[in-house]
Coordinates of C-alpha atoms and ligand atoms in Angstrom, one line a residue:
M1 CA 138.0 -23.5 -21.9
L2 CA 135.5 -21.0 -20.6
E3 CA 136.0 -21.5 -16.9
V4 CA 138.8 -22.6 -14.7
F5 CA 137.7 -24.3 -11.5
G6 CA 139.7 -24.7 -8.4
L7 CA 138.6 -26.0 -5.0
L8 CA 135.1 -24.7 -4.7
A9 CA 133.6 -26.6 -1.8
K10 CA 133.3 -24.2 1.1
P11 CA 135.4 -25.5 4.1
T12 CA 133.0 -24.4 6.8
F13 CA 135.2 -25.7 9.6
M14 CA 138.2 -23.6 8.6
S15 CA 139.1 -20.8 11.0
L16 CA 142.2 -18.8 11.7
L17 CA 143.4 -19.8 15.1
P18 CA 144.4 -23.4 14.3
L19 CA 146.5 -21.9 11.5
F20 CA 148.0 -19.2 13.7
D21 CA 148.8 -21.9 16.2
L22 CA 151.2 -23.6 13.7
S23 CA 153.4 -20.7 14.8
L24 CA 152.0 -19.2 18.0
I25 CA 152.0 -22.6 19.9
A26 CA 154.1 -24.9 17.8
R27 CA 157.0 -22.5 17.2
A28 CA 156.6 -20.6 20.5
T29 CA 160.3 -20.2 21.2
R30 CA 161.3 -19.2 17.6
P31 CA 162.2 -15.6 16.8
A32 CA 159.1 -14.4 15.0
L33 CA 159.2 -10.6 14.6
E34 CA 161.4 -7.7 14.6
F35 CA 159.7 -4.3 14.6
V36 CA 161.5 -1.2 13.5
G37 CA 159.8 2.0 14.5
G38 CA 159.9 5.3 12.7
D39 CA 162.6 6.5 15.2
G40 CA 164.7 3.4 14.3
R41 CA 164.1 1.7 17.6
R42 CA 163.9 -2.1 17.3
S43 CA 162.0 -4.6 19.3
A44 CA 162.0 -8.4 18.9
F45 CA 159.4 -11.1 19.7
T46 CA 159.1 -14.8 19.6
F47 CA 155.9 -16.4 18.5
G48 CA 155.3 -17.3 22.1
D49 CA 155.6 -13.6 23.1
L50 CA 152.9 -12.8 20.5
E51 CA 150.6 -15.5 21.9
N52 CA 151.0 -14.1 25.4
R53 CA 150.6 -10.5 24.4
S54 CA 147.4 -11.2 22.5
N55 CA 146.0 -13.3 25.3
R56 CA 146.6 -10.5 27.7
L57 CA 145.0 -8.0 25.4
A58 CA 142.0 -10.3 24.8
H59 CA 141.5 -10.5 28.6
L60 CA 141.5 -6.7 28.8
L61 CA 139.2 -6.3 25.8
R62 CA 136.8 -8.7 27.4
A63 CA 137.1 -6.8 30.7
R64 CA 136.2 -3.6 28.8
G65 CA 133.0 -5.3 27.7
T66 CA 133.7 -6.4 24.1
K67 CA 132.1 -9.6 22.9
A68 CA 132.0 -11.7 19.7
G69 CA 130.6 -9.7 16.8
D70 CA 131.5 -6.3 18.3
R71 CA 133.6 -4.0 16.0
V72 CA 136.9 -2.6 17.2
A73 CA 138.7 -0.3 14.8
F74 CA 142.3 0.6 14.6
F75 CA 143.8 3.8 13.2
L76 CA 147.5 3.1 13.6
Q77 CA 150.7 3.1 11.7
N78 CA 152.3 -0.4 11.5
R79 CA 153.4 -1.5 15.0
V80 CA 153.3 -4.7 17.0
E81 CA 150.0 -3.7 18.7
V82 CA 148.2 -4.0 15.4
I83 CA 149.2 -7.7 15.4
D84 CA 148.2 -8.0 19.1
L85 CA 144.8 -6.6 18.3
W86 CA 144.3 -8.8 15.2
L87 CA 145.2 -12.0 17.1
A88 CA 143.1 -10.9 20.1
G89 CA 140.2 -10.2 17.7
A90 CA 140.5 -13.7 16.2
K91 CA 140.5 -15.2 19.7
L92 CA 137.4 -13.2 20.8
G93 CA 135.4 -13.3 17.6
L94 CA 135.6 -9.5 17.3
I95 CA 135.2 -7.8 13.9
I96 CA 138.3 -5.7 13.4
V97 CA 138.0 -2.5 11.3
P98 CA 141.3 -1.3 9.9
I99 CA 141.4 2.4 9.0
N100 CA 144.0 4.0 6.6
V101 CA 146.2 6.4 8.7
L102 CA 146.1 8.9 5.9
Y103 CA 142.3 9.3 6.1
R104 CA 141.0 12.6 7.4
E105 CA 137.7 14.0 8.8
R106 CA 135.4 13.1 5.9
E107 CA 136.6 9.5 5.5
L108 CA 136.9 8.8 9.2
T109 CA 133.5 10.1 10.0
H110 CA 131.9 8.0 7.3
I111 CA 133.6 4.8 8.4
L112 CA 133.0 5.3 12.1
R113 CA 129.3 6.2 11.6
D114 CA 128.9 3.1 9.4
A115 CA 130.8 0.5 11.4
E116 CA 129.8 1.7 14.8
P117 CA 132.8 0.3 16.6
T118 CA 132.9 -0.1 20.3
A119 CA 136.1 1.9 20.2
V120 CA 139.0 3.0 18.0
V121 CA 142.5 2.0 19.0
T122 CA 144.8 4.8 18.0
S123 CA 148.0 6.7 19.0
C124 CA 148.1 10.1 20.7
D125 CA 149.3 11.8 17.5
L126 CA 146.3 10.5 15.5
A127 CA 143.6 10.6 18.2
P128 CA 142.7 14.3 17.6
L129 CA 141.5 13.3 14.1
I130 CA 138.8 11.0 15.5
P131 CA 135.3 12.5 15.8
T132 CA 134.7 13.5 19.4
D133 CA 131.7 11.3 20.0
V134 CA 133.6 8.1 19.3
V135 CA 135.3 6.1 22.1
V136 CA 139.0 6.2 21.7
W137 CA 141.4 3.7 23.3
D138 CA 144.9 5.0 23.4
V139 CA 147.2 2.2 22.2
D140 CA 150.0 2.8 24.7
A141 CA 147.6 2.9 27.6
L142 CA 145.9 -0.3 26.4
V143 CA 149.2 -2.3 26.2
A144 CA 150.3 -1.0 29.5
E145 CA 147.1 -2.1 31.1
A146 CA 147.1 -5.4 29.3
A147 CA 150.5 -6.3 30.7
A148 CA 148.8 -6.9 34.1
Q149 CA 146.3 -9.4 32.6
P150 CA 146.9 -13.2 32.6
A151 CA 148.7 -14.7 29.7
T152 CA 146.4 -17.7 29.5
R153 CA 144.3 -18.2 26.4
N154 CA 140.6 -17.7 26.6
A155 CA 139.2 -18.1 23.0
V156 CA 135.7 -18.4 21.7
P157 CA 134.8 -21.0 19.1
A158 CA 135.0 -19.8 15.4
D159 CA 134.4 -21.3 12.0
A160 CA 134.8 -20.2 8.4
D161 CA 131.7 -18.0 8.6
T162 CA 132.8 -16.1 11.7
P163 CA 133.3 -12.4 10.6
M164 CA 136.9 -11.3 11.2
A165 CA 137.1 -7.9 9.6
L166 CA 135.2 -5.0 8.1
I167 CA 137.4 -3.5 5.5
Y168 CA 136.3 -0.3 3.8
T169 CA 136.8 -0.2 0.1
S170 CA 136.1 2.8 -2.0
G171 CA 133.0 1.4 -3.8
T172 CA 131.7 2.9 -7.0
T173 CA 129.3 5.3 -5.2
G174 CA 131.6 7.8 -3.6
A175 CA 131.0 6.7 0.0
S176 CA 133.0 3.6 0.8
K177 CA 131.4 0.3 1.8
G178 CA 132.6 -2.2 4.4
A179 CA 133.4 -5.6 3.0
V180 CA 132.7 -8.3 5.7
L181 CA 135.6 -10.7 5.5
T182 CA 135.3 -14.0 7.4
Q183 CA 137.9 -16.1 9.1
G184 CA 137.3 -18.6 6.2
N185 CA 138.1 -15.9 3.6
F186 CA 141.4 -15.1 5.3
A187 CA 142.3 -18.7 5.9
T188 CA 141.8 -19.9 2.4
N189 CA 143.6 -16.9 0.9
A190 CA 146.8 -17.4 2.9
L191 CA 146.8 -21.2 2.7
T192 CA 146.7 -20.9 -1.0
L193 CA 149.5 -18.3 -1.1
V194 CA 151.8 -20.1 1.3
T195 CA 151.5 -23.2 -0.9
A196 CA 151.6 -21.5 -4.2
W197 CA 154.6 -19.3 -3.3
D198 CA 156.4 -22.0 -1.3
I199 CA 156.7 -19.9 1.8
T200 CA 158.4 -21.8 4.6
A201 CA 159.7 -21.2 8.1
A202 CA 163.2 -20.6 6.5
D203 CA 162.0 -17.4 4.8
R204 CA 162.7 -13.8 5.9
Y205 CA 159.8 -11.5 5.0
L206 CA 160.4 -7.7 4.9
A207 CA 157.0 -6.1 5.7
T208 CA 156.7 -2.5 4.6
L209 CA 153.1 -2.5 3.4
P210 CA 150.5 -0.9 5.7
L211 CA 148.7 -3.4 7.8
F212 CA 145.4 -1.4 7.3
H213 CA 144.9 -2.8 3.8
V214 CA 144.6 -6.4 2.7
H215 CA 147.9 -6.6 0.8
G216 CA 149.9 -6.2 4.0
L217 CA 147.3 -7.7 6.3
A218 CA 145.7 -10.7 4.6
N219 CA 148.7 -11.7 2.5
G220 CA 151.7 -10.4 4.5
L221 CA 150.7 -11.1 8.1
H222 CA 149.0 -14.4 7.4
C223 CA 151.7 -15.8 5.1
W224 CA 154.1 -15.1 8.0
L225 CA 152.0 -16.6 10.7
F226 CA 150.9 -19.7 8.7
S227 CA 154.5 -20.5 7.5
G228 CA 156.3 -19.5 10.7
C229 CA 158.9 -17.5 8.8
H230 CA 160.6 -14.5 10.3
M231 CA 159.2 -11.0 9.6
R232 CA 160.8 -7.6 10.0
L233 CA 158.0 -5.1 10.2
L234 CA 158.6 -1.4 9.4
E235 CA 156.4 1.4 10.4
R236 CA 156.1 2.3 6.7
F237 CA 157.9 2.2 3.4
E238 CA 160.4 5.1 2.9
H239 CA 162.2 4.8 -0.3
A240 CA 165.2 6.8 0.9
K241 CA 165.9 4.0 3.4
A242 CA 165.1 1.0 1.1
A243 CA 168.7 0.1 0.3
E244 CA 169.7 0.1 4.0
W245 CA 166.7 -2.1 5.1
F246 CA 167.3 -4.7 2.4
E247 CA 171.0 -4.8 3.0
D248 CA 170.6 -5.1 6.7
Y249 CA 167.7 -7.6 6.8
R250 CA 168.5 -9.7 3.7
P251 CA 164.9 -10.7 3.0
T252 CA 164.1 -13.7 0.9
V253 CA 160.5 -12.5 0.5
F254 CA 159.1 -9.0 -0.3
F255 CA 155.6 -8.0 -1.1
G256 CA 155.0 -4.5 -2.6
V257 CA 152.9 -2.2 -4.7
P258 CA 154.3 -1.1 -8.1
A259 CA 155.3 2.3 -6.7
M260 CA 157.7 0.5 -4.3
F261 CA 159.3 -1.5 -7.1
I262 CA 159.6 1.7 -9.2
R263 CA 161.4 3.2 -6.2
L264 CA 163.7 0.2 -5.9
L265 CA 164.8 0.7 -9.5
E266 CA 166.7 3.8 -8.1
L267 CA 169.2 1.6 -6.2
S268 CA 172.7 1.1 -7.5
P269 CA 173.3 -1.9 -9.7
V270 CA 175.8 -3.4 -7.3
V271 CA 173.4 -3.2 -4.3
A272 CA 170.5 -4.3 -6.4
R273 CA 172.4 -7.5 -7.5
Q274 CA 173.2 -8.3 -3.9
I275 CA 169.6 -7.9 -2.8
G276 CA 168.3 -9.8 -5.8
A277 CA 170.7 -12.7 -5.1
R278 CA 168.9 -13.4 -1.7
L279 CA 165.4 -12.4 -2.7
R280 CA 163.7 -15.5 -3.9
L281 CA 160.2 -14.1 -4.1
A282 CA 159.2 -10.5 -4.9
V283 CA 155.4 -10.1 -5.3
S284 CA 153.7 -7.1 -6.8
G285 CA 150.0 -6.3 -6.6
S286 CA 147.3 -3.7 -5.8
A287 CA 147.8 -1.8 -9.1
P288 CA 149.1 -2.7 -12.5
L289 CA 152.8 -3.3 -12.7
P290 CA 154.1 -1.9 -16.0
A291 CA 155.8 -4.6 -18.1
E292 CA 158.7 -2.2 -18.4
V293 CA 159.2 -2.1 -14.6
H294 CA 159.0 -5.9 -14.6
E295 CA 161.8 -6.1 -17.1
K296 CA 164.0 -3.4 -15.6
F297 CA 163.7 -5.0 -12.2
R298 CA 164.8 -8.4 -13.7
Q299 CA 167.8 -6.8 -15.4
L300 CA 168.9 -4.9 -12.2
Y301 CA 168.1 -7.4 -9.5
G302 CA 168.2 -10.7 -11.5
S303 CA 164.8 -11.4 -9.8
V304 CA 161.6 -11.9 -11.7
I305 CA 158.6 -10.1 -10.0
L306 CA 155.6 -12.3 -9.5
E307 CA 152.5 -10.2 -10.2
R308 CA 149.2 -11.2 -8.7
Y309 CA 145.7 -9.6 -8.6
G310 CA 143.2 -9.2 -5.8
M311 CA 140.6 -7.0 -4.2
T312 CA 139.5 -6.2 -0.7
E313 CA 136.2 -8.0 -1.3
T314 CA 137.8 -11.2 -2.6
L315 CA 141.4 -11.2 -1.3
M316 CA 143.6 -12.8 -3.9
N317 CA 142.1 -14.2 -7.1
I318 CA 144.7 -14.6 -9.8
G319 CA 148.5 -14.9 -9.8
N320 CA 151.5 -15.7 -11.9
P321 CA 153.0 -19.1 -11.0
Y322 CA 156.0 -19.3 -8.7
A323 CA 157.6 -22.2 -10.6
G324 CA 156.4 -21.4 -14.1
E325 CA 156.5 -18.4 -16.4
R326 CA 155.8 -15.1 -14.7
R327 CA 154.5 -13.3 -17.7
P328 CA 155.0 -9.5 -17.7
G329 CA 151.9 -7.4 -18.1
T330 CA 149.6 -10.3 -17.0
V331 CA 148.3 -11.3 -13.6
G332 CA 148.7 -15.0 -14.4
L333 CA 146.4 -17.9 -13.7
P334 CA 143.4 -18.4 -11.3
L335 CA 144.6 -19.3 -7.8
A336 CA 143.6 -22.8 -6.5
H337 CA 140.6 -21.7 -4.5
V338 CA 139.1 -19.4 -7.2
A339 CA 136.9 -19.9 -10.2
V340 CA 137.2 -17.2 -12.8
R341 CA 134.8 -16.3 -15.6
I342 CA 135.1 -13.5 -18.1
C343 CA 131.7 -12.2 -19.0
D344 CA 130.2 -9.9 -21.6
E345 CA 127.5 -7.2 -21.0
A346 CA 124.8 -9.8 -21.2
N347 CA 126.4 -11.8 -18.3
A348 CA 127.5 -14.6 -20.6
A349 CA 131.0 -16.1 -20.4
V350 CA 133.1 -15.1 -23.4
P351 CA 135.6 -17.3 -25.3
D352 CA 139.3 -17.0 -24.6
G353 CA 140.8 -14.0 -26.4
T354 CA 137.7 -11.9 -25.9
T355 CA 137.6 -9.0 -23.5
G356 CA 135.0 -8.9 -20.7
E357 CA 134.4 -8.3 -17.0
V358 CA 136.3 -10.6 -14.6
W359 CA 133.9 -12.6 -12.3
V360 CA 135.1 -14.7 -9.4
K361 CA 133.7 -17.3 -7.1
G362 CA 135.2 -19.2 -4.2
P363 CA 135.7 -19.3 -0.4
N364 CA 137.9 -16.2 -0.7
V365 CA 135.0 -14.0 -1.6
C366 CA 133.6 -11.8 1.3
S367 CA 130.1 -12.4 2.6
G368 CA 128.8 -9.0 1.4
Y369 CA 128.8 -5.3 2.3
W370 CA 128.1 -4.3 5.9
R371 CA 124.5 -3.2 6.2
R372 CA 124.1 -2.7 2.5
P373 CA 121.9 -5.4 1.0
E374 CA 121.3 -3.4 -2.2
A375 CA 125.0 -2.9 -2.9
T376 CA 125.6 -6.6 -2.1
A377 CA 122.9 -7.7 -4.5
A378 CA 124.3 -5.4 -7.2
A379 CA 127.9 -6.8 -6.9
W380 CA 126.9 -10.5 -7.1
S381 CA 125.4 -12.3 -10.1
E382 CA 124.3 -15.9 -10.0
G383 CA 126.7 -16.5 -7.1
W384 CA 129.6 -14.8 -8.8
F385 CA 131.3 -11.7 -7.6
R386 CA 131.6 -9.1 -10.3
T387 CA 135.0 -7.5 -9.8
G388 CA 134.4 -4.5 -12.2
D389 CA 137.9 -5.2 -13.6
I390 CA 138.1 -5.8 -17.4
G391 CA 140.3 -8.6 -18.6
V392 CA 141.0 -11.1 -21.3
R393 CA 142.2 -14.7 -21.0
A394 CA 144.7 -16.1 -23.4
V395 CA 144.3 -19.7 -24.7
D396 CA 147.0 -20.9 -22.3
G397 CA 145.0 -19.5 -19.4
Y398 CA 147.0 -16.4 -18.6
I399 CA 144.8 -13.4 -17.7
T400 CA 145.6 -9.8 -18.6
L401 CA 143.7 -6.9 -16.9
Q402 CA 143.0 -4.1 -19.3
G403 CA 141.1 -1.6 -17.2
R404 CA 138.1 -1.1 -15.1
R405 CA 134.4 -0.5 -15.6
S406 CA 134.4 2.3 -13.1
D407 CA 136.6 5.5 -12.9
L408 CA 138.8 4.1 -10.1
I409 CA 142.1 5.9 -9.8
I410 CA 145.0 3.9 -8.2
S411 CA 147.7 6.1 -6.8
G412 CA 150.7 4.4 -5.2
G413 CA 148.5 1.3 -4.6
F414 CA 145.9 3.4 -2.7
N415 CA 142.4 3.5 -4.3
I416 CA 140.6 6.7 -5.1
Y417 CA 137.1 7.0 -6.3
P418 CA 136.8 10.4 -8.2
R419 CA 133.2 10.8 -7.1
E420 CA 134.1 11.2 -3.5
I421 CA 136.5 14.1 -4.3
E422 CA 134.1 15.6 -6.9
E423 CA 131.3 15.7 -4.3
L424 CA 133.5 17.6 -1.9
I425 CA 134.8 20.0 -4.5
L426 CA 131.2 20.8 -5.5
E427 CA 130.5 21.8 -1.9
Q428 CA 133.1 24.5 -2.2
P429 CA 132.1 28.2 -2.8
G430 CA 132.3 29.3 -6.4
V431 CA 132.5 25.8 -7.9
R432 CA 129.8 25.1 -10.6
E433 CA 131.1 21.8 -12.0
A434 CA 133.9 19.5 -11.1
T435 CA 135.3 16.3 -12.4
V436 CA 138.3 14.4 -11.3
V437 CA 140.4 12.2 -13.5
G438 CA 143.6 10.1 -13.0
V439 CA 146.6 11.3 -15.0
A440 CA 149.7 9.2 -15.5
D441 CA 152.5 9.6 -12.9
P442 CA 155.9 7.9 -13.3
V443 CA 156.1 6.6 -9.7
R444 CA 152.5 6.4 -8.4
G445 CA 150.9 5.2 -11.6
E446 CA 148.2 7.8 -11.5
V447 CA 147.5 11.0 -9.5
P448 CA 144.1 12.8 -9.3
V449 CA 143.6 16.1 -11.2
A450 CA 140.4 18.2 -10.8
Y451 CA 138.8 20.0 -13.8
V452 CA 136.5 22.7 -12.5
V453 CA 134.1 25.2 -13.9
V454 CA 134.2 28.1 -11.5
D455 CA 132.7 31.5 -10.8
A456 CA 136.0 33.5 -10.9
A457 CA 134.6 36.1 -8.4
T458 CA 133.9 33.7 -5.6
F459 CA 136.2 30.7 -6.2
D460 CA 139.3 30.8 -4.0
E461 CA 141.7 28.0 -5.0
A462 CA 144.0 28.3 -2.0
A463 CA 141.2 28.1 0.4
T464 CA 139.7 25.2 -1.4
V465 CA 143.0 23.3 -1.3
A466 CA 143.3 24.0 2.4
R467 CA 139.8 22.8 3.2
L468 CA 140.3 19.6 1.1
R469 CA 143.5 18.9 3.1
T470 CA 141.6 18.7 6.4
Q471 CA 138.9 16.5 4.9
L472 CA 140.6 13.9 2.7
A473 CA 143.6 11.6 2.7
S474 CA 146.8 13.2 1.2
F475 CA 146.8 10.8 -1.8
K476 CA 143.3 12.0 -2.8
Q477 CA 144.3 15.7 -3.0
P478 CA 144.1 16.9 -6.6
R479 CA 147.5 17.6 -7.9
A480 CA 146.1 20.5 -9.9
F481 CA 142.9 22.4 -10.3
V482 CA 142.4 23.0 -14.0
R483 CA 139.9 25.7 -14.8
V484 CA 137.8 25.0 -17.9
A485 CA 134.9 26.8 -19.6
A486 CA 132.9 23.6 -19.7
I487 CA 133.3 19.9 -18.8
P488 CA 133.1 17.8 -22.0
R489 CA 129.9 15.7 -22.0
T490 CA 128.1 13.3 -24.3
A491 CA 124.8 14.2 -25.8
L492 CA 123.3 12.3 -22.9
G493 CA 125.2 14.4 -20.4
K494 CA 127.8 11.8 -19.3
V495 CA 131.2 13.3 -18.6
Q496 CA 133.8 12.3 -21.1
K497 CA 136.7 11.7 -18.7
H498 CA 138.9 10.2 -21.4
L499 CA 139.0 13.6 -23.2
L500 CA 140.3 15.3 -20.1
K501 CA 142.8 12.6 -19.4
S502 CA 144.4 13.2 -22.8
T503 CA 144.4 17.0 -22.4
P504 CA 148.0 18.0 -21.5
L505 CA 148.1 20.0 -18.3
A506 CA 149.3 23.6 -18.6
P507 CA 152.7 24.0 -16.9
Ligands
LIG1 C1 152.2 7.0 2.4 N1 152.2 8.2 3.0 C2 152.2 8.1 4.3 C3 152.2 6.7 4.6 N2 152.2 6.1 3.4 N3 152.2 9.0 5.3 C4 152.2 8.6 6.5 N4 152.2 7.3 6.8 C5 152.2 6.3 5.9 N5 152.2 5.0 6.2 C6 152.1 9.5 2.2 C7 153.3 10.4 2.3 O1 153.3 11.2 3.4 C8 153.2 11.2 1.0 O2 152.2 12.1 1.1 C9 152.7 10.1 0.1 O3 152.0 9.2 0.9 C10 153.8 9.4 -0.7 O4 154.9 9.2 0.1 P1 156.4 9.0 -0.4 O5 157.2 8.8 0.8 O6 156.7 10.0 -1.4 O7 156.3 7.6 -0.9 P2 156.3 6.9 -2.4 O8 157.8 6.6 -2.6 O9 155.6 7.7 -3.4 O10 155.6 5.6 -2.0 C11 154.3 5.6 -1.5 C12 153.9 4.3 -0.9 C13 152.5 4.4 -0.5 C14 154.8 4.1 0.3 C15 154.2 3.2 -1.9 O11 151.7 4.7 -1.7 C16 152.0 3.1 0.0 O12 152.2 2.7 1.2 N6 151.2 2.3 -0.8 C17 150.7 1.0 -0.3 C18 149.2 1.0 -0.5 C19 148.6 -0.4 -0.2 O13 149.0 -1.1 0.7 N7 147.7 -0.8 -1.0 C20 147.1 -2.1 -0.9 C21 145.6 -2.0 -1.0 P3 152.1 13.4 0.2 O14 151.5 12.9 -1.1 O15 151.1 14.3 0.9 O16 153.5 13.9 0.1 S1 144.9 -3.7 -0.9 C22 144.6 -3.9 -2.6 O17 144.7 -3.0 -3.4 C23 144.2 -5.2 -3.2 C24 143.3 -6.0 -2.4 C25 145.5 -5.9 -3.6 O18 145.4 -6.5 -4.7 O19 146.4 -5.9 -2.9
LIG2 P1 140.9 -2.6 -3.4 O1 140.1 -3.8 -3.3 O2 140.1 -1.4 -3.2 O3 142.1 -2.6 -2.6 O4 141.5 -2.6 -4.9 C1 141.3 -3.6 -5.8 C2 141.6 -3.2 -7.2 O5 143.0 -3.0 -7.3 C3 141.2 -4.3 -8.2 O6 139.8 -4.2 -8.4 C4 142.1 -3.9 -9.3 O7 141.5 -2.9 -10.1 C5 143.3 -3.4 -8.7 N1 144.4 -4.3 -8.7 C6 144.9 -5.1 -7.8 N2 145.9 -5.9 -8.2 C7 146.1 -5.5 -9.5 C8 147.1 -5.9 -10.5 N3 148.0 -6.8 -10.2 N4 146.9 -5.3 -11.7 C9 146.0 -4.4 -11.9 N5 145.1 -4.0 -11.0 C10 145.2 -4.5 -9.8

């Protein structure tokens, strides 16, 4: 079988609000959310509270002049106001632009210039990082002002094609591109997941993933809202507190990146067993889950991790079955809404057992890159989205990812395109050549390391490191600068990154 087809007809009517209303309206009085801030303070909300808060915020955003199609960015740690903004955005037809809180000057400037949001909603500690010519709305001031607005709903019509978010993904070209994700993309994604993973109102979901990436946002937030389960949202994942949170909340559902599951292996066997006894669904994604971690987690927790695969541009594509075999080292079977094809260099589908590039098609795939027709044309072929991931399908349909066509580094589930770091290093005094590769790391999967050819008289490593810290997210900072006499290249001048990856680092 060369292709596996799911539901391909595009449900043009499908939008988010009716699905949110299964909880916001229908379960208005039910406890919905408990938020635990970084200081440990807790606040609790019913679904009705969230409906009212987002209605008030929507009135205020409208009063501030935003209208359907306008971009509004958020640069925030996890907190209830991110949910308020997301819901208000869906109601008003706004395009929400989530920004990773770890981004610094270079990344922020690029995204804000490209997306041109009306404003960035942020907190007072993060606001100084925003370029001074961008309008900043302080999140605390915004909610305080919204409290005086009416709680009545005032929503604009939306359908599957209504853009909901502009989410920046690293792209192969150094500068990141905004994937335009529609209400239909988000709706199909989460409807499939809720059904496939059997998530119901009886579940308790522990949310530690950041809401500024699609794993926490498109999967976490939407599975919660569509199913009407209870969610405990933490400001961020801190491995030192993991045992305490799991013990205290007793989640039945947890979504994480492999680095989180690796951290969870540090818990004592007794605690792990107790947690595992209640945890009916532990999903891993965003980076490859080593088969060894899958097995250790099963032994320690008695719970079999369900690994699935997605992308910002496509949301979720492939996943191990909830009821069937969750095969370690594989990402499982195509999800119901997705068609998957494995293609060779000549764009022809390959037989099972043969390695090729994974192509996907379905109502989950974004409508293109924001204001980048050329990049959009390059990423799609005959209606299929070319993921850039390399994989193979077994005769029984299970798909294994084997690598990527690009040099993408995934560290702790955060994506890093080496080119972006290389360009910045090359701008530094005394650097003649630079190349960045991902080297294996036991917790984060990979970490970036820079190989540089420098002019010893003018290159100042400490000053370079200090400058990079102000410009780039912490997870992109090279763990080491390795000085080499020359960067290995092919006869055609292409850098041979694999040779550097296998060179042991000097202690
Ligand atoms: C991480 N750090 C943070 C935060 N998260 N700092 C502030 N706020 C945060 N929210 C920084 C830390 O300061 C530290 O920086 C470094 O990250 C690692 O932190 P540590 O506490 O040592 O954590 P860890 O145990 O190594 O775990 C890291 C992590 C983090 C919490 C797992 O990597 C993480 O949140 N990953 C999730 C990424 C994610 O959501 N990806 C989904 C993309 P320093 O290094 O300077 O000390 S969506 C996607 O890929 C697709 C579509 C998909 O399929 O899902
Ligand atoms: P992004 O869209 O930038 O968040 O990252 C998407 C990329 O993460 C994919 O193209 C894959 O390379 C990678 N990815 C996501 N889930 C998995 C997984 N389960 N196994 C391996 N790689 C994954």
